[in-house]
Tab-separated table of C-alpha atoms and ligand atoms in Angstrom:
chain	number	residue	atom	x	y	z
A	1	ALA	CA	11.336	-72.646	-44.131
A	2	LYS	CA	14.600	-70.906	-43.514
A	3	GLN	CA	16.947	-69.761	-46.190
A	4	GLU	CA	20.395	-71.250	-46.535
A	5	GLY	CA	23.344	-69.857	-48.397
A	6	GLY	CA	23.276	-70.270	-52.151
A	7	ASN	CA	20.114	-70.850	-54.058
A	8	CYS	CA	18.586	-73.654	-52.079
A	9	TYR	CA	16.322	-73.719	-49.074
A	10	ARG	CA	16.333	-76.039	-46.156
A	11	PHE	CA	12.869	-76.770	-44.968
A	12	TYR	CA	12.323	-80.307	-43.877
A	13	ASP	CA	15.558	-81.495	-42.457
A	14	SER	CA	16.175	-79.800	-39.138
A	15	ALA	CA	14.844	-81.284	-35.940
A	16	GLN	CA	12.727	-78.183	-35.218
A	17	ASP	CA	11.126	-77.856	-38.637
A	18	GLY	CA	10.660	-81.579	-38.935
A	19	ALA	CA	9.014	-81.902	-35.558
A	20	ASN	CA	6.737	-78.894	-35.996
A	21	ALA	CA	5.465	-79.570	-39.462
A	22	SER	CA	3.034	-82.416	-39.418
A	23	LYS	CA	4.189	-85.433	-41.284
A	24	LEU	CA	0.951	-85.425	-43.187
A	25	ASN	CA	1.700	-81.972	-44.641
A	26	ILE	CA	5.138	-82.960	-45.734
A	27	GLU	CA	3.834	-86.163	-47.140
A	28	ASN	CA	1.183	-84.231	-49.050
A	29	ASP	CA	3.784	-81.807	-50.397
A	30	LEU	CA	5.950	-84.629	-51.646
A	31	ARG	CA	2.991	-86.520	-53.066
A	32	LYS	CA	1.771	-83.429	-54.915
A	33	ALA	CA	5.271	-82.786	-56.195
A	34	LEU	CA	5.320	-86.314	-57.534
A	35	ASP	CA	1.925	-85.859	-59.200
A	36	LYS	CA	2.956	-82.515	-60.682
A	37	GLY	CA	6.199	-83.915	-62.022
A	38	GLU	CA	8.424	-81.616	-59.990
A	39	PHE	CA	11.191	-84.159	-59.517
A	40	ILE	CA	14.043	-84.270	-61.962
A	41	ILE	CA	17.146	-86.369	-62.321
A	42	HIS	CA	20.692	-85.160	-62.647
A	43	TYR	CA	23.287	-87.567	-63.985
A	44	GLN	CA	26.864	-87.780	-62.774
A	45	PRO	CA	29.453	-89.626	-64.859
A	46	LYS	CA	31.746	-92.344	-63.593
A	47	VAL	CA	35.039	-91.960	-65.356
A	48	ASP	CA	37.961	-94.196	-66.317
A	49	LEU	CA	40.802	-92.549	-64.373
A	50	CYS	CA	43.380	-93.367	-67.077
A	51	SER	CA	41.537	-92.532	-70.286
A	52	GLY	CA	39.028	-90.002	-68.991
A	53	GLU	CA	36.238	-91.863	-70.758
A	54	ILE	CA	32.790	-92.010	-69.215
A	55	THR	CA	32.085	-95.564	-68.071
A	56	GLY	CA	28.602	-95.041	-66.653
A	57	LEU	CA	26.200	-92.560	-65.074
A	58	GLU	CA	24.568	-92.276	-61.669
A	59	ALA	CA	21.020	-90.923	-61.382
A	60	LEU	CA	20.586	-88.412	-58.538
A	61	VAL	CA	17.134	-86.996	-57.862
A	62	ARG	CA	16.351	-83.301	-57.241
A	63	TRP	CA	13.134	-81.488	-56.456
A	64	GLN	CA	12.524	-78.625	-58.873
A	65	HIS	CA	10.323	-76.618	-56.528
A	66	PRO	CA	8.367	-73.748	-58.164
A	67	GLU	CA	9.276	-71.269	-55.407
A	68	ARG	CA	12.153	-72.788	-53.573
A	69	GLY	CA	14.260	-73.709	-56.567
A	70	LEU	CA	16.341	-76.822	-56.839
A	71	VAL	CA	16.062	-78.780	-53.592
A	72	PRO	CA	18.859	-81.320	-52.986
A	73	PRO	CA	17.940	-84.893	-52.055
A	74	LEU	CA	19.274	-84.798	-48.511
A	75	GLU	CA	16.495	-82.313	-47.730
A	76	PHE	CA	13.628	-84.564	-48.767
A	77	ILE	CA	14.873	-88.150	-49.052
A	78	PRO	CA	14.990	-88.653	-45.251
A	79	VAL	CA	11.340	-87.514	-44.950
A	80	ALA	CA	10.370	-89.580	-47.949
A	81	GLU	CA	11.929	-92.569	-46.203
A	82	GLU	CA	10.095	-91.875	-42.938
A	83	THR	CA	6.734	-91.480	-44.632
A	84	GLY	CA	7.194	-94.347	-47.064
A	85	LEU	CA	6.906	-91.989	-50.036
A	86	ILE	CA	10.404	-93.063	-51.012
A	87	VAL	CA	8.735	-96.097	-52.562
A	88	PRO	CA	6.665	-94.262	-55.229
A	89	LEU	CA	9.409	-91.627	-55.612
A	90	GLY	CA	12.028	-94.332	-56.055
A	91	LYS	CA	9.829	-96.054	-58.621
A	92	TRP	CA	9.625	-92.861	-60.608
A	93	VAL	CA	13.414	-92.361	-60.464
A	94	LEU	CA	14.025	-95.910	-61.657
A	95	GLU	CA	11.516	-95.642	-64.508
A	96	GLU	CA	12.775	-92.252	-65.670
A	97	ALA	CA	16.455	-93.218	-65.434
A	98	CYS	CA	15.890	-96.437	-67.417
A	99	ARG	CA	13.785	-94.624	-70.008
A	100	GLN	CA	16.426	-91.933	-70.453
A	101	MET	CA	19.335	-94.358	-70.703
A	102	LYS	CA	17.469	-96.499	-73.219
A	103	GLN	CA	16.800	-93.386	-75.274
A	104	TRP	CA	20.500	-92.514	-75.232
A	105	HIS	CA	21.333	-96.029	-76.385
A	106	GLU	CA	18.795	-95.757	-79.199
A	107	ARG	CA	20.243	-92.442	-80.270
A	108	GLY	CA	23.593	-94.106	-80.759
A	109	TYR	CA	25.522	-92.977	-77.707
A	110	ALA	CA	27.864	-95.488	-76.097
A	111	LYS	CA	26.019	-98.267	-74.309
A	112	LEU	CA	26.625	-97.001	-70.800
A	113	GLY	CA	25.120	-98.302	-67.593
A	114	ILE	CA	22.848	-96.277	-65.335
A	115	ALA	CA	23.144	-96.515	-61.554
A	116	VAL	CA	20.104	-95.853	-59.369
A	117	ASN	CA	20.184	-95.375	-55.584
A	118	PHE	CA	17.837	-97.486	-53.459
A	119	SER	CA	17.355	-96.774	-49.773
A	120	SER	CA	16.908	-99.807	-47.543
A	121	ARG	CA	13.198	-99.098	-47.284
A	122	GLN	CA	12.882	-99.363	-51.061
A	123	PHE	CA	15.086	-102.429	-51.071
A	124	ARG	CA	12.826	-104.239	-48.625
A	125	ASP	CA	9.572	-103.241	-50.352
A	126	LYS	CA	7.837	-106.472	-51.232
A	127	ASN	CA	7.043	-105.394	-54.789
A	128	MET	CA	10.546	-104.078	-55.504
A	129	VAL	CA	11.938	-106.930	-57.567
A	130	SER	CA	8.835	-107.234	-59.715
A	131	HIS	CA	8.848	-103.476	-60.253
A	132	VAL	CA	12.478	-103.585	-61.381
A	133	ALA	CA	11.637	-106.450	-63.743
A	134	ARG	CA	8.628	-104.589	-65.149
A	135	THR	CA	10.615	-101.381	-65.566
A	136	LEU	CA	13.344	-103.178	-67.496
A	137	GLN	CA	10.721	-104.745	-69.707
A	138	LEU	CA	8.771	-101.536	-70.345
A	139	SER	CA	11.859	-99.439	-71.009
A	140	GLY	CA	13.595	-102.097	-73.068
A	141	LEU	CA	16.854	-101.339	-71.267
A	142	ASP	CA	19.364	-104.197	-71.228
A	143	PRO	CA	19.399	-105.427	-67.587
A	144	GLU	CA	23.212	-105.451	-67.745
A	145	CYS	CA	22.997	-101.677	-68.050
A	146	LEU	CA	21.154	-101.203	-64.760
A	147	GLU	CA	23.114	-100.914	-61.557
A	148	ILE	CA	21.433	-100.686	-58.176
A	149	GLU	CA	23.332	-98.814	-55.471
A	150	LEU	CA	22.669	-99.949	-51.910
A	151	THR	CA	24.327	-98.971	-48.654
A	152	GLU	CA	25.782	-101.350	-46.116
A	153	SER	CA	22.705	-100.742	-43.949
A	154	ILE	CA	20.960	-103.561	-45.835
A	155	MET	CA	23.521	-105.899	-44.258
A	156	GLN	CA	21.705	-105.651	-40.959
A	157	ASN	CA	19.824	-108.642	-42.232
A	158	VAL	CA	22.168	-110.653	-44.447
A	159	LYS	CA	19.785	-113.594	-44.838
A	160	GLU	CA	16.913	-111.459	-46.056
A	161	SER	CA	19.263	-109.433	-48.269
A	162	LEU	CA	20.656	-112.592	-49.845
A	163	VAL	CA	17.178	-113.628	-50.962
A	164	ILE	CA	16.393	-110.240	-52.474
A	165	LEU	CA	19.828	-109.760	-54.056
A	166	SER	CA	19.677	-113.195	-55.637
A	167	GLU	CA	16.350	-112.310	-57.239
A	168	LEU	CA	17.814	-109.062	-58.556
A	169	LYS	CA	20.893	-110.844	-59.902
A	170	GLN	CA	18.606	-113.252	-61.741
A	171	LEU	CA	17.202	-110.280	-63.614
A	172	GLY	CA	20.757	-109.548	-64.739
A	173	VAL	CA	21.268	-106.219	-62.997
A	174	HIS	CA	24.466	-105.101	-61.258
A	175	ILE	CA	24.685	-104.494	-57.532
A	176	SER	CA	26.900	-101.850	-55.946
A	177	ILE	CA	27.626	-101.043	-52.342
A	178	ASP	CA	27.524	-97.279	-51.869
A	179	ASP	CA	29.524	-95.312	-49.268
A	180	PHE	CA	31.647	-98.422	-48.765
A	181	GLY	CA	33.620	-98.384	-45.543
A	182	THR	CA	31.313	-96.174	-43.517
A	183	GLY	CA	28.568	-98.596	-42.548
A	184	TYR	CA	30.247	-100.197	-39.522
A	185	SER	CA	29.388	-103.460	-41.167
A	186	SER	CA	31.321	-106.702	-41.040
A	187	LEU	CA	33.102	-107.621	-44.271
A	188	SER	CA	31.697	-111.116	-44.092
A	189	TYR	CA	28.730	-110.120	-46.232
A	190	LEU	CA	31.124	-109.856	-49.178
A	191	LYS	CA	31.565	-113.625	-48.912
A	192	HIS	CA	27.883	-114.386	-49.040
A	193	LEU	CA	26.255	-111.794	-51.248
A	194	PRO	CA	26.309	-111.365	-55.044
A	195	ILE	CA	27.898	-107.931	-55.159
A	196	ASP	CA	29.622	-106.500	-58.231
A	197	THR	CA	31.021	-103.133	-57.183
A	198	LEU	CA	32.207	-101.263	-54.110
A	199	LYS	CA	31.977	-97.490	-54.170
A	200	VAL	CA	34.628	-96.258	-51.767
A	201	ASP	CA	33.219	-93.459	-49.659
A	202	LYS	CA	34.359	-89.909	-50.336
A	203	SER	CA	35.715	-89.616	-46.792
A	204	PHE	CA	38.611	-91.948	-47.732
A	205	VAL	CA	39.240	-90.095	-50.989
A	206	ASP	CA	39.305	-86.586	-49.477
A	207	ASP	CA	42.821	-86.843	-48.037
A	208	ILE	CA	44.229	-89.664	-50.126
A	209	ALA	CA	46.959	-87.439	-51.543
A	210	LEU	CA	47.974	-86.225	-48.067
A	211	SER	CA	47.297	-89.049	-45.675
A	212	PRO	CA	49.266	-92.313	-45.838
A	213	LYS	CA	46.521	-93.946	-43.794
A	214	ASP	CA	43.773	-93.079	-46.246
A	215	GLU	CA	46.028	-94.152	-49.088
A	216	ALA	CA	46.668	-97.491	-47.358
A	217	ILE	CA	42.931	-98.012	-46.845
A	218	ILE	CA	42.155	-97.362	-50.516
A	219	ARG	CA	45.079	-99.513	-51.677
A	220	THR	CA	43.785	-102.329	-49.486
A	221	ILE	CA	40.211	-102.010	-50.728
A	222	VAL	CA	41.450	-102.076	-54.339
A	223	ASP	CA	43.558	-105.189	-53.648
A	224	MET	CA	40.643	-106.868	-51.904
A	225	GLY	CA	38.423	-105.950	-54.842
A	226	ASN	CA	40.874	-107.544	-57.272
A	227	HIS	CA	40.948	-110.759	-55.269
A	228	LEU	CA	37.174	-110.896	-54.910
A	229	GLN	CA	36.458	-109.820	-58.504
A	230	LEU	CA	34.758	-106.642	-57.383
A	231	ASN	CA	34.933	-103.372	-59.288
A	232	ILE	CA	36.105	-100.428	-57.219
A	233	VAL	CA	34.820	-96.915	-57.801
A	234	ALA	CA	36.211	-93.956	-55.849
A	235	GLU	CA	33.584	-91.365	-54.927
A	236	GLY	CA	34.011	-87.635	-54.475
A	237	VAL	CA	37.172	-87.055	-56.545
A	238	GLU	CA	37.600	-83.293	-56.517
A	239	ASN	CA	41.099	-82.649	-57.872
A	240	LYS	CA	43.950	-83.958	-59.974
A	241	GLN	CA	46.081	-84.895	-56.960
A	242	GLN	CA	43.367	-87.244	-55.746
A	243	ALA	CA	42.870	-88.729	-59.206
A	244	GLN	CA	46.620	-89.384	-59.492
A	245	ALA	CA	46.867	-90.881	-56.017
A	246	LEU	CA	43.926	-93.147	-56.862
A	247	MET	CA	45.643	-94.333	-60.027
A	248	ALA	CA	48.782	-95.018	-58.006
A	249	CYS	CA	46.592	-97.298	-55.866
A	250	ARG	CA	45.462	-99.001	-59.100
A	251	CYS	CA	41.917	-97.763	-58.651
A	252	LYS	CA	40.410	-97.645	-62.148
A	253	ILE	CA	37.181	-95.699	-61.871
A	254	GLY	CA	36.391	-92.384	-60.207
A	255	GLN	CA	33.449	-90.106	-59.788
A	256	GLY	CA	33.434	-86.547	-58.567
A	257	TYR	CA	33.371	-82.837	-59.277
A	258	TYR	CA	36.890	-83.036	-60.763
A	259	PHE	CA	35.326	-84.827	-63.727
A	260	SER	CA	31.791	-83.493	-63.595
A	261	LYS	CA	29.017	-82.475	-61.245
A	262	PRO	CA	25.680	-84.212	-61.650
A	263	LEU	CA	24.081	-82.612	-64.737
A	264	PRO	CA	20.619	-82.390	-66.305
A	265	HIS	CA	20.087	-84.749	-69.256
A	266	ASN	CA	20.714	-82.174	-71.981
A	267	GLU	CA	24.066	-81.198	-70.491
A	268	VAL	CA	25.109	-84.839	-70.104
A	269	GLU	CA	24.579	-85.231	-73.834
A	270	LEU	CA	27.134	-82.490	-74.453
A	271	LEU	CA	29.603	-84.461	-72.331
A	272	PHE	CA	28.969	-87.575	-74.425
A	273	ARG	CA	29.756	-85.606	-77.554
A	274	ASN	CA	32.959	-84.173	-76.113
A	275	VAL	CA	34.202	-87.560	-75.106
A	276	TYR	CA	33.061	-89.759	-77.954
A	277	LEU	CA	33.083	-87.623	-81.090
A	278	ASN	CA	36.678	-87.304	-82.178
B	1	C2E	P1	25.278	-90.697	-52.831
B	1	C2E	O1	24.516	-91.783	-53.496
B	1	C2E	O2	26.453	-91.068	-52.018
B	1	C2E	O3	25.652	-89.683	-53.994
B	1	C2E	C1	26.834	-88.917	-54.010
B	1	C2E	C2	26.567	-87.492	-53.584
B	1	C2E	O4	27.803	-86.779	-53.556
B	1	C2E	C3	25.680	-86.728	-54.543
B	1	C2E	O5	24.992	-85.752	-53.779
B	1	C2E	C4	26.702	-86.039	-55.450
B	1	C2E	O6	26.212	-84.887	-56.069
B	1	C2E	C5	27.761	-85.703	-54.451
B	1	C2E	N1	29.083	-85.607	-55.068
B	1	C2E	C6	29.541	-86.224	-56.184
B	1	C2E	N2	30.830	-85.888	-56.425
B	1	C2E	C7	31.195	-85.049	-55.438
B	1	C2E	C8	32.413	-84.350	-55.151
B	1	C2E	O7	33.416	-84.443	-55.847
B	1	C2E	N3	32.393	-83.565	-54.038
B	1	C2E	C9	31.308	-83.450	-53.238
B	1	C2E	N4	31.394	-82.642	-52.167
B	1	C2E	N5	30.148	-84.087	-53.491
B	1	C2E	C10	30.097	-84.878	-54.580
B	1	C2E	P2	23.424	-85.525	-53.955
B	1	C2E	O8	23.039	-85.598	-55.392
B	1	C2E	O9	23.079	-84.298	-53.187
B	1	C2E	O10	22.808	-86.808	-53.270
B	1	C2E	C11	22.970	-87.028	-51.890
B	1	C2E	C12	22.453	-88.379	-51.490
B	1	C2E	O11	21.034	-88.458	-51.652
B	1	C2E	C13	23.010	-89.525	-52.320
B	1	C2E	O12	24.307	-89.850	-51.868
B	1	C2E	C14	21.981	-90.592	-52.072
B	1	C2E	O13	22.243	-91.234	-50.830
B	1	C2E	C15	20.698	-89.794	-51.925
B	1	C2E	N6	19.959	-89.861	-53.188
B	1	C2E	C16	20.064	-89.112	-54.305
B	1	C2E	N7	19.204	-89.506	-55.244
B	1	C2E	C17	18.511	-90.553	-54.728
B	1	C2E	C18	17.460	-91.410	-55.215
B	1	C2E	O14	16.994	-91.308	-56.357
B	1	C2E	N8	17.006	-92.371	-54.349
B	1	C2E	C19	17.521	-92.533	-53.098
B	1	C2E	N9	17.027	-93.501	-52.323
B	1	C2E	N10	18.515	-91.755	-52.618
B	1	C2E	C20	19.001	-90.784	-53.418
B	2	CA	CA1	25.101	-93.437	-54.790
B	3	CA	CA1	27.999	-92.607	-52.123
B	4	CA	CA1	26.483	-90.803	-49.545
């Protein structure tokens, strides 16, 4: 493991480390971490750009490692995907996120939705839909309040994806396309698949206030979304200029550090209070 700047360590991601460490060791580490309950979820709000109200939360997993501190997902999700451990890890994230959101609903907070990220390996797992159904049932969360975020990579097989997405839609959950615009995917899938929301990738938001091209792209995605009855969420909003430029493009929802970083559950509750108790 080599130390990075800040308080996190990089230990599984580089080609050298990854190739040298045996997969079995890494797999064991992740499996033990799962057994020991070392994973935690941080929640990042999605915000109404006009009113500032929270419209939903996204669950983002972290590894609370006893020695290494808080390990960000990009340092273990790729290995979890390679080893297949993303399936049990993803199940835990889904169960915990649904449980937590249901608890917030029961405690009287606004009935927000919770978005959970699924990698394509999780998406194609043959028990996925039944696990989602069971998790909704066990948690008691209203299916309308669960949103599953998928990347365009699932569009490599539109026929297969249509079958799975239709089953998910029958449960009543929402489907979002994450990192929209970066997947080198044809737009034709939007015609065929039951998708509710496009999350415009941060790379288009970064320079929206400076670059007429990025602005034109976002404006066009928002217009397309209106015509196709898709919600549009802008990812990675970091400052007021970007938020204003997004509103000028009639984008309604944003997510990013400008509003809030992903936060542990107790800190999210403080945000709820700030926004809703007036
Ligand atoms: P993502 O789904 O695209 O999530 C957005 C990432 O951007 C998050 O990083 C978030 O913290 C970060 N972010 C949000 N707003 C801003 C901003 O204004 N500026 C910048 N620079 N970054 C911002 P995070 O939490 O490190 O997650 C990285 C990726 O790991 C996620 O990207 C997602 O692909 C994956 N991931 C996280 N949790 C899970 C999970 O439970 N399951 C799966 N399969 N993947 C996950
Ligand atoms: Ca996401
Ligand atoms: Ca994203
Ligand atoms: Ca991403």
